[in-house]
Structures are given as C-alpha cells and as structure tokens.
Coordinates of C-alpha atoms in Angstrom, one line a residue:
X157 CA 15.2 -67.0 -16.3
X158 CA 13.2 -63.8 -15.6
X159 CA 11.4 -62.3 -18.7
X160 CA 11.8 -58.5 -18.5
X161 CA 9.5 -56.5 -20.6
X162 CA 11.3 -53.5 -22.3
X163 CA 9.9 -50.2 -21.0
X164 CA 9.5 -47.3 -23.5
X165 CA 9.1 -43.9 -21.9
X166 CA 6.7 -41.6 -23.7
X167 CA 7.3 -37.9 -23.2
X168 CA 4.1 -36.2 -24.1
X169 CA 1.3 -34.0 -22.8
X170 CA -1.2 -35.4 -25.2
X171 CA -3.1 -38.1 -23.3
X172 CA -4.9 -39.5 -26.4
X173 CA -1.5 -39.9 -28.2
X174 CA -0.1 -41.7 -25.2
X175 CA -3.0 -44.1 -25.1
X176 CA -2.5 -44.9 -28.8
X177 CA 1.2 -45.4 -28.4
X178 CA 0.7 -47.5 -25.3
X179 CA -1.7 -49.8 -27.3
X180 CA 0.8 -50.2 -30.2
X181 CA 3.7 -50.8 -27.7
X182 CA 1.8 -53.5 -25.8
X183 CA 0.9 -55.3 -29.0
X184 CA 4.7 -55.4 -29.9
X185 CA 5.8 -56.7 -26.5
X186 CA 6.8 -53.4 -24.9
X187 CA 5.5 -51.6 -21.8
X188 CA 4.7 -47.8 -22.0
X189 CA 5.3 -45.3 -19.3
X190 CA 4.4 -41.6 -19.4
X191 CA 6.5 -38.5 -18.5
X192 CA 5.1 -35.0 -18.8
X193 CA 8.0 -32.8 -17.6
X194 CA 11.8 -32.7 -18.2
X195 CA 12.5 -33.7 -14.6
X196 CA 10.2 -36.7 -14.9
X197 CA 11.8 -37.8 -18.1
X198 CA 15.4 -37.5 -17.0
X199 CA 14.7 -39.0 -13.6
X200 CA 12.9 -42.0 -15.1
X201 CA 15.8 -42.7 -17.3
X202 CA 18.4 -42.9 -14.6
X203 CA 17.5 -46.6 -13.7
X204 CA 18.4 -49.0 -16.5
X205 CA 14.8 -50.3 -16.9
X206 CA 14.0 -47.7 -19.5
X207 CA 15.0 -49.1 -22.9
X208 CA 14.2 -46.0 -25.1
X209 CA 12.3 -42.7 -25.2
X210 CA 9.6 -41.4 -27.5
X211 CA 9.6 -37.7 -27.4
X212 CA 6.4 -35.9 -28.6
X213 CA 7.7 -32.6 -29.8
X214 CA 4.4 -31.0 -30.9
X215 CA 3.3 -29.5 -27.5
X216 CA 6.3 -30.2 -25.3
X217 CA 6.6 -27.1 -22.9
X218 CA 10.4 -26.7 -23.0
X219 CA 13.4 -27.1 -25.2
X220 CA 13.1 -30.6 -26.8
X221 CA 16.7 -30.5 -28.1
X222 CA 18.1 -29.9 -24.6
X223 CA 15.9 -32.7 -23.3
X224 CA 17.1 -35.0 -26.0
X225 CA 20.7 -34.2 -25.1
X226 CA 20.0 -35.0 -21.4
X227 CA 18.3 -38.3 -22.3
X228 CA 21.2 -39.3 -24.6
X229 CA 23.6 -38.5 -21.7
X230 CA 21.5 -41.0 -19.6
X231 CA 22.4 -43.7 -22.3
X232 CA 19.0 -44.2 -23.9
X233 CA 17.9 -44.3 -27.5
X234 CA 15.6 -41.4 -28.4
X235 CA 12.9 -41.2 -31.1
X236 CA 11.1 -38.0 -31.8
X237 CA 7.6 -37.5 -33.1
X238 CA 7.8 -34.4 -35.3
X239 CA 5.5 -32.6 -37.8
X240 CA 6.6 -31.6 -41.3
X241 CA 7.0 -27.9 -40.4
X242 CA 9.6 -28.6 -37.6
X243 CA 12.7 -28.7 -39.9
X244 CA 14.8 -26.4 -37.7
X245 CA 13.8 -28.2 -34.5
X246 CA 14.5 -31.5 -36.2
X247 CA 18.1 -30.3 -37.1
X248 CA 18.6 -29.3 -33.4
X249 CA 17.5 -32.7 -32.3
X250 CA 19.9 -34.4 -34.6
X251 CA 22.7 -32.3 -33.2
X252 CA 21.6 -33.3 -29.7
X253 CA 22.0 -37.0 -30.7
X254 CA 18.5 -38.0 -31.8
X255 CA 18.4 -41.6 -33.0
X256 CA 15.2 -41.5 -35.1
X257 CA 12.8 -38.8 -36.3
X258 CA 9.3 -40.0 -36.9
X259 CA 7.1 -37.7 -39.0
X260 CA 3.5 -37.2 -37.9
X261 CA 0.9 -38.3 -38.9
X262 CA 2.3 -41.4 -37.1
X263 CA 3.8 -44.1 -39.3
X264 CA 3.5 -47.4 -37.4
X265 CA 6.1 -49.1 -39.6
X266 CA 8.7 -46.4 -38.9
X267 CA 7.9 -46.5 -35.2
X268 CA 8.2 -50.2 -35.0
X269 CA 11.5 -50.1 -37.0
X270 CA 12.9 -47.7 -34.3
X271 CA 11.6 -49.9 -31.4
X272 CA 13.0 -53.1 -32.7
X273 CA 16.3 -51.5 -33.5
X274 CA 16.9 -50.3 -30.0
X275 CA 20.4 -51.1 -28.8
X276 CA 21.0 -52.4 -25.2
X277 CA 22.0 -49.7 -22.8
X278 CA 25.6 -49.8 -21.7
X279 CA 26.2 -50.5 -18.0
X280 CA 29.8 -49.3 -18.1
X281 CA 30.4 -46.0 -16.3
X282 CA 33.5 -45.4 -18.5
X283 CA 35.5 -43.6 -15.8
X284 CA 39.3 -43.3 -15.8
X285 CA 41.1 -44.2 -12.6
X286 CA 41.1 -41.1 -10.4
X287 CA 42.4 -39.9 -7.1
X288 CA 39.1 -39.1 -5.4
X289 CA 38.4 -39.3 -1.7
X290 CA 38.1 -42.8 -0.4
X291 CA 34.6 -42.1 0.9
X292 CA 33.3 -41.9 -2.7
X293 CA 32.6 -45.3 -4.2
X294 CA 31.4 -45.1 -7.8
X295 CA 29.0 -47.8 -8.9
X296 CA 27.0 -48.2 -12.1
X297 CA 24.5 -45.3 -12.1
X298 CA 25.2 -44.4 -8.5
X299 CA 27.9 -43.1 -6.1
X300 CA 28.1 -44.2 -2.4
X301 CA 29.3 -41.7 0.2
X302 CA 29.6 -43.0 3.7
X303 CA 27.2 -45.8 3.1
X304 CA 24.5 -43.6 1.4
X305 CA 23.8 -44.4 -2.2
X306 CA 23.0 -41.5 -4.5
X307 CA 21.5 -42.4 -7.9
X308 CA 23.2 -40.5 -10.8
X309 CA 23.1 -40.5 -14.5
X310 CA 26.5 -41.7 -16.0
X311 CA 27.4 -38.2 -17.3
X312 CA 26.7 -36.7 -13.8
X313 CA 29.0 -39.3 -12.2
X314 CA 31.7 -38.3 -14.6
X315 CA 31.2 -34.6 -13.9
X316 CA 31.4 -35.3 -10.1
X317 CA 34.5 -37.4 -10.6
X318 CA 36.2 -34.7 -12.6
X319 CA 35.3 -32.0 -10.1
X320 CA 36.5 -34.1 -7.2
X321 CA 39.9 -34.4 -8.9
X322 CA 40.1 -30.6 -9.1
X323 CA 38.8 -29.8 -5.5
X324 CA 39.1 -26.1 -4.7
X325 CA 40.0 -25.2 -8.3
X326 CA 37.8 -23.3 -10.7
X327 CA 36.6 -25.5 -13.6
X328 CA 35.2 -23.8 -16.7
X329 CA 32.3 -25.2 -18.6
X330 CA 34.6 -25.8 -21.6
X331 CA 36.9 -27.9 -19.4
X332 CA 34.0 -30.0 -18.2
X333 CA 32.6 -30.5 -21.7
X334 CA 36.0 -31.6 -23.1
X335 CA 36.7 -33.9 -20.2
X336 CA 33.2 -35.5 -19.8
X337 CA 31.4 -35.8 -23.1
X338 CA 32.5 -38.1 -25.9
X339 CA 31.2 -35.6 -28.5
X340 CA 32.0 -32.2 -27.0
X341 CA 31.1 -30.2 -30.1
X342 CA 27.4 -31.2 -29.7
X343 CA 27.2 -30.0 -26.0
X344 CA 26.2 -26.5 -25.1
X345 CA 26.7 -24.6 -21.8
X346 CA 23.0 -24.9 -20.9
X347 CA 23.3 -28.7 -20.9
X348 CA 26.2 -28.4 -18.4
X349 CA 24.2 -26.0 -16.2
X350 CA 21.3 -28.5 -16.1
X351 CA 23.5 -31.4 -15.0
X352 CA 25.2 -29.2 -12.4
X353 CA 21.8 -28.3 -11.1
X354 CA 20.9 -31.9 -10.8
X355 CA 24.1 -32.7 -8.9
X356 CA 23.4 -29.9 -6.5
X357 CA 19.9 -31.3 -5.9
X358 CA 21.3 -34.8 -5.4
X359 CA 23.8 -33.7 -2.8
X360 CA 21.6 -31.1 -1.1
X361 CA 21.7 -33.1 2.2
X362 CA 25.5 -33.2 2.4
X363 CA 26.7 -30.1 4.3
X364 CA 30.3 -31.1 3.8
X365 CA 30.1 -31.0 0.0
X366 CA 29.6 -27.7 -1.8
X367 CA 29.3 -27.2 -5.5
X368 CA 29.7 -23.4 -6.2
X369 CA 29.1 -21.4 -9.3
X370 CA 31.9 -18.8 -9.8
X371 CA 30.3 -16.0 -11.7
X372 CA 31.8 -15.5 -15.1
X373 CA 34.3 -18.3 -14.6
X374 CA 32.8 -21.8 -14.0
X375 CA 32.3 -24.1 -11.0
X376 CA 34.2 -25.1 -7.9
X377 CA 33.7 -28.2 -5.7
X378 CA 34.8 -28.4 -2.1
X379 CA 34.6 -31.5 0.0
X380 CA 35.5 -31.7 3.7
X381 CA 35.7 -35.1 5.5
X382 CA 33.1 -35.3 8.2

C-alpha cells in the first residue's frame, strides 16, 4: 500500500509566512506547496493530489473571493488567513464557499483543526448523460478528444458538456450558472468569464472548436469534425 502525503497548497506572497506554515504542516504529516498567482493556484488544484488550500488574504494581489470560488469549483477545501479588519472580505469569502476563516495572528490550534477536518475530494464528475459528439470522452478531471487528453477542472468539464449540447446556440451566463453550479446564487458573472477563459486557453490548439463571446448575450460553441 502506497502512503500518500496530503498536499496543502499555500497561496501567499509572504515567503516568511509560507516557511512558517510549511514547518507546521510538515510536523503534522502534510506537505506544503506554494502558489503566488491565481493561475498557479487554480492550475495546481486541477490534479487530485492537492487536499486543501490555505489562502493568505493580507497581500494577495487580486480578488480573493473570486479565487476562493474558483478553488471550490475545483473541489478543494479552502481556509483563509484573515486579519480582524477584513470583515467585508470575510463575508465575501463565505459567500464564495469558504470552509474556514483563520484570524491572524495565526492560531495553530484553529489551523490544525481545519487541516485535520479536511474532507476527501470527490472524484465524481457528476455529469448527466448527454448527446455530445462521440470524439469527446469525459474522464475524471479531463476530456479526451481524438486521443488527446485535456486536463479540466470539474466545473469546466460541465460547462463544456453543456455548451456541446447547445452547439451553435447562444447560451447566456445565467443559463450556464443554473445548469452547471450546485449553488447558482453564490456564482457571479465574473466567475463564469474566468472559467470560459480557461476553456479557451485549454482548447487553443483545436482549430475545429471555437468558443465565441456574443457581445451582450453570452457564449456560443461550434465544433466541426476534422
């Protein structure tokens, strides 16, 4: 039996904080890994090896609530290190699905309580049966097209599936949110735009698949068999 050490992704631009957290994590049987940008963080969580994320909100350069929502879409538990004067930001994080808020100065007991309460990540893609082109084979956290495997977060696979079912039709953000997310009321249009951008990037090398933005309306996907 292979002993797999749980990996905790630390999203921070504070090197000293990361080293402190890495030391605490190692002493508790975890492995620490650092991410310093949104793309690094979301990309690192696509594989299933990341057990949870610690998000350092103090100096993060972008919208931490949006990042939290993207990380939750990837299926990971998220803990946020926040200061006492971040009440509004804390509320936004909670709406985005935050699992635990840890007030700074750091409380080791609360941190360890979060770490040891991490739930296993679900491997199920949770897709309904759909009439998509036969060339598309959906796997756990990936889609295979013509033998080429593209790694996708589960929510992005569901977006792709829904758009494939509606090829050539305009799909609004509201339709996507209702069809794809389990809690649509907590999802904003910006979150949808970020995932659409990641899908475009993932399929940039496929000339026969186009994901268009229809100004003022939504999105349209077109696929032509090669």
